[in-house]
Structure formats: C-alpha cells, structure tokens
Coordinates of C-alpha atoms in Angstrom, one line a residue:
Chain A
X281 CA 0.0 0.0 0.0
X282 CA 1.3 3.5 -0.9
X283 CA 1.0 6.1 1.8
X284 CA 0.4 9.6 0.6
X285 CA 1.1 12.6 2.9
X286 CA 0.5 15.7 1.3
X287 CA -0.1 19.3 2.0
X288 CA -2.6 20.0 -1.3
X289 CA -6.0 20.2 -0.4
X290 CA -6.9 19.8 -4.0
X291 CA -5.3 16.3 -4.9
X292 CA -5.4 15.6 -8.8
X293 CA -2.0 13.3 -9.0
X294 CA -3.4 9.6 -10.3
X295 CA -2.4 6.9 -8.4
X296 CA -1.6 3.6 -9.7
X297 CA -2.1 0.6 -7.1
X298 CA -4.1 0.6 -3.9
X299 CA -2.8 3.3 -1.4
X300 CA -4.1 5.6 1.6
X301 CA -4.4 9.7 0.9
X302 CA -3.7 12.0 4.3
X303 CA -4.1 15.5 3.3
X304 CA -5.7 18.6 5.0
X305 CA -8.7 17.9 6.2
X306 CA -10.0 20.8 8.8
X307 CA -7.2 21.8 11.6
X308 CA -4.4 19.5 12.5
X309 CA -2.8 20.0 16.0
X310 CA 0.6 20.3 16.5
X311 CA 3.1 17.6 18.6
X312 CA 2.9 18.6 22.8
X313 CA 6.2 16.3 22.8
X314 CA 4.3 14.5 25.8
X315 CA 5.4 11.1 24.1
X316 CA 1.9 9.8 24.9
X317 CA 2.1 7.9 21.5
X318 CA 4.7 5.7 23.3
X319 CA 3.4 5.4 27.4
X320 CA -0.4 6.3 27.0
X321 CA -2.1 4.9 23.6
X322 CA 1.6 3.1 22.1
X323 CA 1.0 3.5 18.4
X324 CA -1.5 5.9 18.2
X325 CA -1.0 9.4 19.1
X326 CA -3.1 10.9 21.7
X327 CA -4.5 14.0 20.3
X328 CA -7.7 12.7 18.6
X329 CA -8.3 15.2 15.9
X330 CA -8.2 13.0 12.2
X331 CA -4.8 12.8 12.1
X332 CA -3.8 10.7 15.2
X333 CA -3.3 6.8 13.4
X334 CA -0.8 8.1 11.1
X335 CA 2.2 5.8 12.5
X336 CA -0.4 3.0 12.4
X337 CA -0.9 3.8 8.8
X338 CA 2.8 4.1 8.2
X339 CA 3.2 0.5 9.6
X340 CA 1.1 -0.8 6.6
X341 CA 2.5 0.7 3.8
X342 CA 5.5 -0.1 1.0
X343 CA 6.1 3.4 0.2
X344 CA 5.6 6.8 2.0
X345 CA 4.9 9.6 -0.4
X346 CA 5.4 12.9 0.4
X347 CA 4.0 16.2 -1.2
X348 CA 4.4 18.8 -0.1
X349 CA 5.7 22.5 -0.3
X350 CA 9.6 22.6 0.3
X351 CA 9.9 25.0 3.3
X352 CA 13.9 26.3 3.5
X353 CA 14.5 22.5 2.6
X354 CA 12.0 21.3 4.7
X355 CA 8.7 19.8 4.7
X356 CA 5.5 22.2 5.0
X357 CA 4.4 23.0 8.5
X358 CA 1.7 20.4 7.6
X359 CA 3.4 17.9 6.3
X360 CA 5.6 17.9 9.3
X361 CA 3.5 18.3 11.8
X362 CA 1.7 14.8 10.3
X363 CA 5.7 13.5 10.3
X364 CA 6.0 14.7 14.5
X365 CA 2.8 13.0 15.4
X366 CA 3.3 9.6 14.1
X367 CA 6.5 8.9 15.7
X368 CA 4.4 6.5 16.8
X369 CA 6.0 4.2 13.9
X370 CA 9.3 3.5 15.7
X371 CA 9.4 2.4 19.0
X372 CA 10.9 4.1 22.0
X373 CA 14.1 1.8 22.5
X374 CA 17.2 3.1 21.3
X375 CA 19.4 0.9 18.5
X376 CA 22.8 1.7 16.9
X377 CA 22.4 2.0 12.8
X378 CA 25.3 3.0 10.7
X379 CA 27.3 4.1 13.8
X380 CA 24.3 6.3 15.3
X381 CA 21.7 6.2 17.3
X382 CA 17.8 5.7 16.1
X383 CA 14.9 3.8 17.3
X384 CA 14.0 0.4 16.8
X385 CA 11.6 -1.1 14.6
X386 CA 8.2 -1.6 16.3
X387 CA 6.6 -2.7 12.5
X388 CA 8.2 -5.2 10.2
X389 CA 7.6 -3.4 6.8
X390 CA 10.7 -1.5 5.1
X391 CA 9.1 1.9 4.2
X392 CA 10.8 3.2 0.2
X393 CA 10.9 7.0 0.8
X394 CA 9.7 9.3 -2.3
X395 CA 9.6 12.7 -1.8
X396 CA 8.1 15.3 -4.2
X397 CA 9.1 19.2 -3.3
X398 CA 7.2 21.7 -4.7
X399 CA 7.7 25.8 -4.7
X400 CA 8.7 29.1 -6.6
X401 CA 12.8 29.6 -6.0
X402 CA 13.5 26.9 -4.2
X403 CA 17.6 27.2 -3.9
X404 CA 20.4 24.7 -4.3
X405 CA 21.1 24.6 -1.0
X406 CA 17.2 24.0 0.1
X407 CA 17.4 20.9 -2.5
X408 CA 20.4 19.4 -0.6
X409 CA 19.1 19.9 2.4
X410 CA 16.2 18.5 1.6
X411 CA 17.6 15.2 -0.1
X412 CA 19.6 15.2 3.4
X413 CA 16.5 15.2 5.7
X414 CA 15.0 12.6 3.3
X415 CA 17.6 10.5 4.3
X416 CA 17.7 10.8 7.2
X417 CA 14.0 10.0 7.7
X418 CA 14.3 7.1 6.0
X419 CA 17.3 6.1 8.2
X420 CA 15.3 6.8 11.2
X421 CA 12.0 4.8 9.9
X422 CA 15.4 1.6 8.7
X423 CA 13.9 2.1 5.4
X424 CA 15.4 3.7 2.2
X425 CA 14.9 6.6 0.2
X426 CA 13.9 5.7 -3.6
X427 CA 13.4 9.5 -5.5
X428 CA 13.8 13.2 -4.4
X429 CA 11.9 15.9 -6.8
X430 CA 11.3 19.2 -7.3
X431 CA 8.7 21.4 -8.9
X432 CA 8.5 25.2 -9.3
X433 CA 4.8 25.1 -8.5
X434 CA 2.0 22.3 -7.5
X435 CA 0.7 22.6 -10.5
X436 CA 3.4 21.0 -12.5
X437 CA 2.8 17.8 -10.3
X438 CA -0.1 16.9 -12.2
X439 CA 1.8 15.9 -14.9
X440 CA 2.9 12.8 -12.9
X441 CA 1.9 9.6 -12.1
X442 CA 2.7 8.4 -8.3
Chain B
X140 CA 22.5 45.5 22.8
X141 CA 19.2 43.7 23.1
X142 CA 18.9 39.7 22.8
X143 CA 16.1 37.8 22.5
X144 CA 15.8 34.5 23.5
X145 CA 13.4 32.1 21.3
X146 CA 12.2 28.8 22.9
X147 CA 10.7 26.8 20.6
X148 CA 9.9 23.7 22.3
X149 CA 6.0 22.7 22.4
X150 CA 6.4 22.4 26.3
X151 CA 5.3 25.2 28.3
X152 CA 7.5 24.0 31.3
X153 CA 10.4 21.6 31.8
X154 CA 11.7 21.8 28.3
X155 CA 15.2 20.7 27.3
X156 CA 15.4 23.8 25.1
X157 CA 14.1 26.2 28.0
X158 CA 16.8 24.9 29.9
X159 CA 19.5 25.3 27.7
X160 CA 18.2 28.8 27.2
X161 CA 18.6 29.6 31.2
X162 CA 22.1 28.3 30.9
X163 CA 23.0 30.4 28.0
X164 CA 21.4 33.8 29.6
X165 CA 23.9 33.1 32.4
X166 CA 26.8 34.0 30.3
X167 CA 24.8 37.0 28.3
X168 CA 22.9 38.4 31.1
X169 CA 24.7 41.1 32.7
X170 CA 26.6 42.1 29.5
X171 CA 23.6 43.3 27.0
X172 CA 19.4 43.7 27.9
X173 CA 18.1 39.7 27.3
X174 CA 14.3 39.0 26.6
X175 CA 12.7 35.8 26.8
X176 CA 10.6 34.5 24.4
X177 CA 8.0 31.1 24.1
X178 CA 6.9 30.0 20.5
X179 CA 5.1 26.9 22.0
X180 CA 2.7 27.4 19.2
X181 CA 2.4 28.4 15.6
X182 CA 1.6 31.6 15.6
X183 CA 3.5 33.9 16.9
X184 CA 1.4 37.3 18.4
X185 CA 1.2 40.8 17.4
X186 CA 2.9 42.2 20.6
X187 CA 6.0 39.3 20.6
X188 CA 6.3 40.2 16.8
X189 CA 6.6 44.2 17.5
X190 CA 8.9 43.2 20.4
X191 CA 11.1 41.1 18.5
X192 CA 12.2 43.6 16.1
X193 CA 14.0 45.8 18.7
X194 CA 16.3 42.5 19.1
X195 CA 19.5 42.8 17.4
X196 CA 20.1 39.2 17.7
X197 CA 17.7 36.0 18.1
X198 CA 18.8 32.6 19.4
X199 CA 16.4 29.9 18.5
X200 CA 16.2 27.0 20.8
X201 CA 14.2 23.8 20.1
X202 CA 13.7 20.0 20.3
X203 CA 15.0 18.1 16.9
X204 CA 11.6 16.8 15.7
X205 CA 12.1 14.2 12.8
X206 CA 15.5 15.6 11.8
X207 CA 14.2 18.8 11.8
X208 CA 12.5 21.5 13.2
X209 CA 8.8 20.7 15.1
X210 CA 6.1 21.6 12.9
X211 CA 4.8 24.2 14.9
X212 CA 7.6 26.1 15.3
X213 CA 8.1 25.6 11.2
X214 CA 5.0 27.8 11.2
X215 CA 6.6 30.9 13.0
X216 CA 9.3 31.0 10.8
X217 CA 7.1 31.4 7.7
X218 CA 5.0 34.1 10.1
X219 CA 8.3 35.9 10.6
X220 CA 9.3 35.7 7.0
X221 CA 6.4 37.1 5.9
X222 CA 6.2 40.2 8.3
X223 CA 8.6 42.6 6.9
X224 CA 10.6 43.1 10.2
X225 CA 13.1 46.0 10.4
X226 CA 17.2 45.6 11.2
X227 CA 18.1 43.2 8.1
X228 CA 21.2 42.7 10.1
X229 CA 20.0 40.9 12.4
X230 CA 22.0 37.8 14.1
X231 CA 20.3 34.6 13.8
X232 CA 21.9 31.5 16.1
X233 CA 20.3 28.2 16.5
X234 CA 20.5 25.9 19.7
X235 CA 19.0 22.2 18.7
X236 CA 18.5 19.4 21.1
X237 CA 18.3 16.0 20.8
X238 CA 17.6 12.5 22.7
X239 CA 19.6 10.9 20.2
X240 CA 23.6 10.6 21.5
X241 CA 24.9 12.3 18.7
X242 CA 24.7 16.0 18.5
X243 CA 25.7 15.8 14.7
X244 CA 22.4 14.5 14.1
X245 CA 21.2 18.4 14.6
X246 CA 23.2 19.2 11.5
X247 CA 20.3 19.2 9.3
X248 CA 17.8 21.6 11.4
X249 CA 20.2 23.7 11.8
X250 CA 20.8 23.8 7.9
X251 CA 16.9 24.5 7.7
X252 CA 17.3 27.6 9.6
X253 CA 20.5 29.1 8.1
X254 CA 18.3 28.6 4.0
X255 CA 15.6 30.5 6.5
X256 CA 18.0 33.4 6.9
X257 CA 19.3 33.4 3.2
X258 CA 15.0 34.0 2.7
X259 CA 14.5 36.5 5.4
X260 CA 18.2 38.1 4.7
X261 CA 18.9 38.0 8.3
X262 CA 22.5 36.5 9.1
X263 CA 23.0 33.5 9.8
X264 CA 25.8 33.0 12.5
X265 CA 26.2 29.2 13.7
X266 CA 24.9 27.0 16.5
X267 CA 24.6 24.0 18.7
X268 CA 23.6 20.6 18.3
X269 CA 23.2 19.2 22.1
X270 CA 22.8 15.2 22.1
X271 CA 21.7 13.3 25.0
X272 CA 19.4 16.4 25.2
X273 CA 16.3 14.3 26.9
X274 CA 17.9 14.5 30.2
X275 CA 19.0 18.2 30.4
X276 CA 15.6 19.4 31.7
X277 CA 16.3 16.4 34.5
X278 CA 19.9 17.1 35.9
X279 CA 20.5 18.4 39.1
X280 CA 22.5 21.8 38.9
X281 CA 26.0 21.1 38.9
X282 CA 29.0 24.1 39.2
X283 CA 29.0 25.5 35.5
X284 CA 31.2 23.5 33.1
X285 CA 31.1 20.1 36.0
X286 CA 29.3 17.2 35.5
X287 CA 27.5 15.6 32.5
X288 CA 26.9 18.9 31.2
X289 CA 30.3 20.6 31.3
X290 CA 30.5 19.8 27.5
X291 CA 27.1 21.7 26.6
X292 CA 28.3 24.8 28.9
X293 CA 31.7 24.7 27.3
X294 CA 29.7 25.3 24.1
X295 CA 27.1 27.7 25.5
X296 CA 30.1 29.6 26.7
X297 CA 31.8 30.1 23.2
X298 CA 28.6 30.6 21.9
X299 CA 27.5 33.3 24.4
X300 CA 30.5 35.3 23.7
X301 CA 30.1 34.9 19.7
X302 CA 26.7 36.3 20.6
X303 CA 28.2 39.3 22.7
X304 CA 29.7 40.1 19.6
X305 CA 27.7 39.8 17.2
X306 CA 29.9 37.5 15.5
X307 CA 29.1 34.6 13.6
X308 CA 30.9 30.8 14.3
X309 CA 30.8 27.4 13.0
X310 CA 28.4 24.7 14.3
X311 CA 29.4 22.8 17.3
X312 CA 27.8 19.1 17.8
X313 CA 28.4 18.2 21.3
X314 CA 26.6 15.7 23.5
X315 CA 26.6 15.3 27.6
X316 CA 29.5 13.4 29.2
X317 CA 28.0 10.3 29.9
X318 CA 28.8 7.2 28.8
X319 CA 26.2 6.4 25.5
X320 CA 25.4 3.1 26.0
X321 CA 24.5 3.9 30.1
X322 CA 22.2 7.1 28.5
X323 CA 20.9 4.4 26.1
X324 CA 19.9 1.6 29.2
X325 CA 19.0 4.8 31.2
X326 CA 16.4 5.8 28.3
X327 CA 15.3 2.0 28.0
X328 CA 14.6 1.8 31.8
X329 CA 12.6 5.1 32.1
X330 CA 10.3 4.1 29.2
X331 CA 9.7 1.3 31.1
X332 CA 8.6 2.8 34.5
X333 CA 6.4 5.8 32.6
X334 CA 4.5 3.1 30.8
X335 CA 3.6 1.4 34.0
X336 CA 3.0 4.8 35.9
X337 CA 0.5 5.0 32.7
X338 CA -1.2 1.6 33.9
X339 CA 0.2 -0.2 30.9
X340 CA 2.7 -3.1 31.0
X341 CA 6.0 -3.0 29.4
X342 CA 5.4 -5.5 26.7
X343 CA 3.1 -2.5 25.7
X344 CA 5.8 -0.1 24.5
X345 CA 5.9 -2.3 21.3
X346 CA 2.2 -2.7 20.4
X347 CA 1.1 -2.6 16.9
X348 CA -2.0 -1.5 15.3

C-alpha cells in the first residue's frame, strides 16, 4: 500500500495501485512532545483530531509519499507536523544503525521514501538539504529513500503519475 | 545591545530547550538587555512580533523533531518571514536538542534555519547541536562546566560570547558526558517505569496497530 502525505487540499495526481491519501482535512494540532504515542495509547498518538493513526498507517505501507511544499529545505508545517505526530511508527528503544543512534523497529515493513518538493525559487542549498533530511528520515524509519523531486509550483505535479 | 531568546519547544515548562536557554542567559545576562521569548505554538502574536524587532540578535532553541524542526515552530518562521521586520542585520543563532547521543544528528535543522536566513536576509551566524538532550531538563545543577553537562556549557560559553559580539561561528555538535550506552539503558529503563506509571505493562511499549 502506498501512503500519501501531502499538503494540497486539491489532490489531482493519479495513483496507480491501492494506497491511503492523508491531506488537509480541517485543523491538525501540533506535537505537545508529551510522548503519549509511546506510554499512554503506544502506536496511536493521543491527540484525537483525524490525524492521530498516522504511525499505524505508516506500519502498513510499502512506500511513503510525500507532497508537499519545500519550506527552506524542509517539509511544510503540515506535512511535518503529520511526520512529529506519528513517531508513533518506531518504538521508543534506542538501536545503533550505521554508527548512530535511532529507534527500533516496532513494525516489520521496510518503508521506500519518495519525496516530491514543490515551490517558486527553491535554492540549491534548500534541495540538498532536503535530499539530506529525506535520508535521514528514511534512516530513522530503517527504510530507504527511492526519489527526491522538485517542482517550481504544484501545479506541474499533475503531470505525474505516483 | 538587546537579545532575544526564542524557545521553541511545544512544552510550556520543563523543556530541554528552556533549559538550555537559562544556561546560556547566564553568560549573556549582565553584559547586554536579554528577553525571553516562548513559540510553544504556531503563531506567533502581534505584541511578541513588535517586540522582537528591537532584538539585534535571536537565538532559536528547540527539540530536533524528525530531523528537523517541530512543525509548529516551522510555522513561526514562515510568520516571521512574511512580516517585513526592520534591522536586516540581524544575528540569527540556533540551539537544537536531541535525545539521540549524537549531537551531529542536529546538522540538518540547523541547515533549515540558516536557508531561512538566506529567505529572510537575516545573518546566519552558527549553533549548537546538544545530544543526550532528553535528560538536560532532569539534571540536578551542577558548578558550571562540572558534571555531564560541562561539555554543553563549554559550548554555551563560546557561543554566548560569539553572541556578545555579534559575530558569527561554526556549528558545534556536542553531547553530555555520559557514557552512550548507560544514557541508552537509562532511556530503555525510564520508558519502562512511565508506561507502568501509565497503567500499561511493558510489553506495551511495542504494540502494533
């Protein structure tokens, strides 16, 4: 199953295979860092607003797609803000990967990272960072990263199939 | 010379990055007129935005959320880029912490703020990645630059002087002096007594939905 996290309200990308769409959908609240998500609900986060089983979701999907605006070679405030509430994906424990500290696994499935950036002037040094982060992430979910793209506007993206 | 502190953690009280904040305004605060700020949520009010732009310098302090910076406080910044703020010279600085070991695992937040300065055309002028940050807001108060912490204050201290100066520095990634695999079985074993304190058992903590 494909996950899609995206911050377009209007979503006109087709989609080949079965998959799961999270975009905006009235308010989302932002992470309290009260790591409820691990000691209160494990796996779900706390704040029950729509957006709270995304690290569920993420534990049942192939690929994670993410589109969104690139903000100074991050995610949107959205986008992210869906990312910070479903740490819920990992577990709390702490393992060693590639010489570093990360979480362990608390699913089984290896998530493929694809990431599509979107936005007027975004700069060279926004792209890298943003490939960076994307690896990152996917080093911190013990997945891998398949493609990193960018757009000058949203629009463009409809000329793509996910 | 007027400083304003920024804590962007989401926690109103007992935050790693409100901590870190304290121990920097030690160094700063008799030497220039230090203002403390919270950005616990994303947006950022007319009378903080007004006061901010008397600041000749902001230091940013928050949590590493997903390699990067918390969603919430990712709103403020596009707030404060889109309010034309006066002083274009104004010193950015960035203190990041983390409960991963490795303070070099800030590298990338850090990289989000300095593109946010090249947008805003404030300058961008270094900071601090703090690993083993989840147990700062815990520590007892030791003599400054003893204990598990002397590392962070070494790197507050250079910091707080760059900052004095209006100067800008390279990154420093430092973590607390404490052994990493202790800090890890320290982690492990307070996960487990929070998720009993939460009436859950510990095989809990691994659920799946």
């Amino acid at each position: 199953m494909k996950l899609i996290i995206t911050d377009l309200e209007e979503f006109n990308i087709p989609v080949e295979g079965e998959y799961k769409l999270i975009k905006p959908q009235g308010d989302i609240r932002h992470c309290i860092g009260c790591f409820g998500c691990w000691i209160k609900t494990p796996g779900e986060c706390v704040i029950q607003d729509g957006y709270e089983k995304t690290g569920a979701d993420m534990g049942k999907c192939t690929e994670m797609i993410l589109i969104s605006e690139c903000c100074y070679g991050s995610v949107s405030p959205f986008v992210k803000t869906l990312q910070d509430r479903s740490i819920s994906y990992i577990h709390p424990d702490f393992i060693m990967r590639k010489g570093e500290m990360h979480h362990k696994r608390r699913y089984t499935n290896v998530i493929t990272v694809t990431a599509h950036f979107y936005g007027e002037n975004i700069t060279e040094e926004e792209k890298q960072t943003a490939r960076n982060i994307m690896e990152a992430n996917a080093d911190n979910y013990d997945g891998c990263v398949k493609e990193v793209h960018f757009y000058k506007s949203a629009k463009e993206l409809e000329g793509i199939i996910l | 010379m007027k400083i304003a502190l920024l804590n962007g953690s989401p926690k109103v009280q007992n935050s790693a990055s409100g901590a870190l904040l304290e121990d920097l305004k030690r160094y700063i605060t008799e030497k220039a007129d230090v203002v403390n700020y919270s950005l616990h949520r994303p947006v950022i009010s007319e009378t903080v935005l007004e006061e901010l732009q008397k600041a000749d310098a902001w230091v940013f302090a928050f949590p590493l959320y997903v390699d990067g910076i918390p969603g919430h406080l990712l709103s403020c910044l596009r707030q404060l880029e889109k309010v034309a703020l006066q002083n274009p010279n104004r010193h950015i600085y960035g203190i990041v912490n983390l409960g991963f070991y490795e303070g070099i695992q800030a590298e990338y937040a850090l990289q989000i703020l300095r593109n946010w300065c090249v947008k805003t055309g404030y300058v961008w002028s270094g900071g601090i990645g703090v690993g083993g940050g989840g147990s700062l807001a815990m520590m007892p108060s030791a003599e400054q630059g003893k204990g598990p912490k002397a590392p962070v204050d070494k790197a507050l201290a250079v910091l707080s002087d760059k900052i004095l100066k209006l100067e800008t520095c390279e990154n420093a990634y430092v973590s607390v002096a404490f052994p990493r695999f202790l800090y890890k079985m320290a982690a492990q074993m307070g996960w487990r007594q929070c998720i009993k304190q939460n009436g859950g058992k510990k095989k809990d903590l691994g659920r799946k939905l």
